[in-house]
Amino acid sequence: SFVIDPNDKIYTNEEVFTEIELDEIRKYKLKPIPQMPQDLLTYLNSFRVSDISGLRDAIFKSQQWDSPYNRQTHFDHDWI
């Protein structure tokens, strides 16, 4: 198996695939993009600041999920 980007024009430019074949690849077993939970989106948006000082404050701000940390429920928050 291999991974390709069906939107990369190199495949049609170099005649590796036709546009019809690339369209088939795009649609094959297409999975919907999951919705981001609202609390995770809110947390991610907390980093939308206009200066470095604000970003540092946001990064080092204590979060309610810091303690007790639960890997099953807080993994995405911690990864961000």
JSON list of C-alpha atoms in Angstrom, two decimals:
[
{"chain": "A", "resi": 1, "resn": "SER", "atom": "CA", "xyz": [0.00, 0.00, 0.00]},
{"chain": "A", "resi": 2, "resn": "PHE", "atom": "CA", "xyz": [1.03, 3.61, -0.43]},
{"chain": "A", "resi": 3, "resn": "VAL", "atom": "CA", "xyz": [-0.26, 7.09, 0.26]},
{"chain": "A", "resi": 4, "resn": "ILE", "atom": "CA", "xyz": [-0.83, 9.66, -2.45]},
{"chain": "A", "resi": 5, "resn": "ASP", "atom": "CA", "xyz": [-2.29, 13.13, -2.56]},
{"chain": "A", "resi": 6, "resn": "PRO", "atom": "CA", "xyz": [-4.96, 12.95, -5.29]},
{"chain": "A", "resi": 7, "resn": "ASN", "atom": "CA", "xyz": [-4.97, 16.76, -5.45]},
{"chain": "A", "resi": 8, "resn": "ASP", "atom": "CA", "xyz": [-1.30, 16.90, -6.48]},
{"chain": "A", "resi": 9, "resn": "LYS", "atom": "CA", "xyz": [-1.17, 17.89, -10.15]},
{"chain": "A", "resi": 10, "resn": "ILE", "atom": "CA", "xyz": [2.04, 15.93, -10.71]},
{"chain": "A", "resi": 11, "resn": "TYR", "atom": "CA", "xyz": [-0.03, 12.79, -11.32]},
{"chain": "A", "resi": 12, "resn": "THR", "atom": "CA", "xyz": [-1.88, 14.32, -14.27]},
{"chain": "A", "resi": 13, "resn": "ASN", "atom": "CA", "xyz": [1.10, 16.34, -15.50]},
{"chain": "A", "resi": 14, "resn": "GLU", "atom": "CA", "xyz": [3.26, 13.21, -15.68]},
{"chain": "A", "resi": 15, "resn": "GLU", "atom": "CA", "xyz": [0.29, 11.11, -16.91]},
{"chain": "A", "resi": 16, "resn": "VAL", "atom": "CA", "xyz": [0.49, 8.73, -13.97]},
{"chain": "A", "resi": 17, "resn": "PHE", "atom": "CA", "xyz": [-3.30, 8.99, -13.46]},
{"chain": "A", "resi": 18, "resn": "THR", "atom": "CA", "xyz": [-6.10, 10.59, -15.40]},
{"chain": "A", "resi": 19, "resn": "GLU", "atom": "CA", "xyz": [-8.35, 13.14, -13.72]},
{"chain": "A", "resi": 20, "resn": "ILE", "atom": "CA", "xyz": [-11.14, 10.53, -13.74]},
{"chain": "A", "resi": 21, "resn": "GLU", "atom": "CA", "xyz": [-8.91, 8.04, -11.92]},
{"chain": "A", "resi": 22, "resn": "LEU", "atom": "CA", "xyz": [-7.89, 10.65, -9.36]},
{"chain": "A", "resi": 23, "resn": "ASP", "atom": "CA", "xyz": [-11.53, 11.50, -8.78]},
{"chain": "A", "resi": 24, "resn": "GLU", "atom": "CA", "xyz": [-12.22, 7.82, -8.16]},
{"chain": "A", "resi": 25, "resn": "ILE", "atom": "CA", "xyz": [-9.34, 7.71, -5.66]},
{"chain": "A", "resi": 26, "resn": "ARG", "atom": "CA", "xyz": [-10.72, 10.80, -3.88]},
{"chain": "A", "resi": 27, "resn": "LYS", "atom": "CA", "xyz": [-14.14, 9.19, -3.50]},
{"chain": "A", "resi": 28, "resn": "TYR", "atom": "CA", "xyz": [-13.12, 5.61, -2.69]},
{"chain": "A", "resi": 29, "resn": "LYS", "atom": "CA", "xyz": [-14.16, 4.71, 0.86]},
{"chain": "A", "resi": 30, "resn": "LEU", "atom": "CA", "xyz": [-14.38, 8.39, 1.70]},
{"chain": "A", "resi": 31, "resn": "LYS", "atom": "CA", "xyz": [-14.69, 8.93, 5.43]},
{"chain": "A", "resi": 32, "resn": "PRO", "atom": "CA", "xyz": [-16.38, 12.01, 6.83]},
{"chain": "A", "resi": 33, "resn": "ILE", "atom": "CA", "xyz": [-14.27, 14.41, 8.84]},
{"chain": "A", "resi": 34, "resn": "PRO", "atom": "CA", "xyz": [-15.38, 14.12, 12.47]},
{"chain": "A", "resi": 35, "resn": "GLN", "atom": "CA", "xyz": [-16.69, 17.17, 14.29]},
{"chain": "A", "resi": 36, "resn": "MET", "atom": "CA", "xyz": [-14.37, 18.64, 16.88]},
{"chain": "A", "resi": 37, "resn": "PRO", "atom": "CA", "xyz": [-15.93, 18.65, 20.37]},
{"chain": "A", "resi": 38, "resn": "GLN", "atom": "CA", "xyz": [-16.89, 22.16, 21.44]},
{"chain": "A", "resi": 39, "resn": "ASP", "atom": "CA", "xyz": [-14.70, 22.13, 24.57]},
{"chain": "A", "resi": 40, "resn": "LEU", "atom": "CA", "xyz": [-11.66, 21.18, 22.49]},
{"chain": "A", "resi": 41, "resn": "LEU", "atom": "CA", "xyz": [-12.43, 23.91, 19.94]},
{"chain": "A", "resi": 42, "resn": "THR", "atom": "CA", "xyz": [-12.78, 26.45, 22.75]},
{"chain": "A", "resi": 43, "resn": "TYR", "atom": "CA", "xyz": [-9.42, 25.36, 24.16]},
{"chain": "A", "resi": 44, "resn": "LEU", "atom": "CA", "xyz": [-7.75, 25.57, 20.75]},
{"chain": "A", "resi": 45, "resn": "ASN", "atom": "CA", "xyz": [-9.19, 29.04, 20.18]},
{"chain": "A", "resi": 46, "resn": "SER", "atom": "CA", "xyz": [-7.78, 30.20, 23.52]},
{"chain": "A", "resi": 47, "resn": "PHE", "atom": "CA", "xyz": [-4.42, 30.41, 21.72]},
{"chain": "A", "resi": 48, "resn": "ARG", "atom": "CA", "xyz": [-5.70, 32.97, 19.19]},
{"chain": "A", "resi": 49, "resn": "VAL", "atom": "CA", "xyz": [-3.89, 35.94, 20.63]},
{"chain": "A", "resi": 50, "resn": "SER", "atom": "CA", "xyz": [-2.17, 38.91, 19.03]},
{"chain": "A", "resi": 51, "resn": "ASP", "atom": "CA", "xyz": [1.22, 38.88, 20.72]},
{"chain": "A", "resi": 52, "resn": "ILE", "atom": "CA", "xyz": [3.88, 36.61, 22.18]},
{"chain": "A", "resi": 53, "resn": "SER", "atom": "CA", "xyz": [3.13, 37.66, 25.74]},
{"chain": "A", "resi": 54, "resn": "GLY", "atom": "CA", "xyz": [-0.51, 36.63, 25.33]},
{"chain": "A", "resi": 55, "resn": "LEU", "atom": "CA", "xyz": [0.54, 33.33, 23.79]},
{"chain": "A", "resi": 56, "resn": "ARG", "atom": "CA", "xyz": [2.89, 32.57, 26.68]},
{"chain": "A", "resi": 57, "resn": "ASP", "atom": "CA", "xyz": [0.08, 33.37, 29.12]},
{"chain": "A", "resi": 58, "resn": "ALA", "atom": "CA", "xyz": [-2.28, 31.04, 27.25]},
{"chain": "A", "resi": 59, "resn": "ILE", "atom": "CA", "xyz": [0.29, 28.22, 27.09]},
{"chain": "A", "resi": 60, "resn": "PHE", "atom": "CA", "xyz": [1.13, 28.32, 30.79]},
{"chain": "A", "resi": 61, "resn": "LYS", "atom": "CA", "xyz": [-2.40, 28.96, 32.06]},
{"chain": "A", "resi": 62, "resn": "SER", "atom": "CA", "xyz": [-3.60, 26.28, 34.46]},
{"chain": "A", "resi": 63, "resn": "GLN", "atom": "CA", "xyz": [-6.45, 24.23, 32.99]},
{"chain": "A", "resi": 64, "resn": "GLN", "atom": "CA", "xyz": [-9.28, 22.53, 34.84]},
{"chain": "A", "resi": 65, "resn": "TRP", "atom": "CA", "xyz": [-8.34, 19.22, 33.20]},
{"chain": "A", "resi": 66, "resn": "ASP", "atom": "CA", "xyz": [-4.73, 19.42, 34.47]},
{"chain": "A", "resi": 67, "resn": "SER", "atom": "CA", "xyz": [-5.67, 17.80, 37.75]},
{"chain": "A", "resi": 68, "resn": "PRO", "atom": "CA", "xyz": [-6.73, 15.11, 37.89]},
{"chain": "A", "resi": 69, "resn": "TYR", "atom": "CA", "xyz": [-5.46, 14.35, 34.41]},
{"chain": "A", "resi": 70, "resn": "ASN", "atom": "CA", "xyz": [-7.24, 11.49, 32.64]},
{"chain": "A", "resi": 71, "resn": "ARG", "atom": "CA", "xyz": [-5.49, 10.22, 29.53]},
{"chain": "A", "resi": 72, "resn": "GLN", "atom": "CA", "xyz": [-8.72, 8.81, 28.08]},
{"chain": "A", "resi": 73, "resn": "THR", "atom": "CA", "xyz": [-10.67, 12.07, 28.24]},
{"chain": "A", "resi": 74, "resn": "HIS", "atom": "CA", "xyz": [-7.95, 14.73, 28.11]},
{"chain": "A", "resi": 75, "resn": "PHE", "atom": "CA", "xyz": [-5.52, 13.31, 25.56]},
{"chain": "A", "resi": 76, "resn": "ASP", "atom": "CA", "xyz": [-6.47, 15.74, 22.77]},
{"chain": "A", "resi": 77, "resn": "HIS", "atom": "CA", "xyz": [-6.26, 18.75, 25.07]},
{"chain": "A", "resi": 78, "resn": "ASP", "atom": "CA", "xyz": [-2.82, 17.72, 26.28]},
{"chain": "A", "resi": 79, "resn": "TRP", "atom": "CA", "xyz": [-1.60, 17.02, 22.75]},
{"chain": "A", "resi": 80, "resn": "ILE", "atom": "CA", "xyz": [-2.52, 20.56, 21.62]}
]
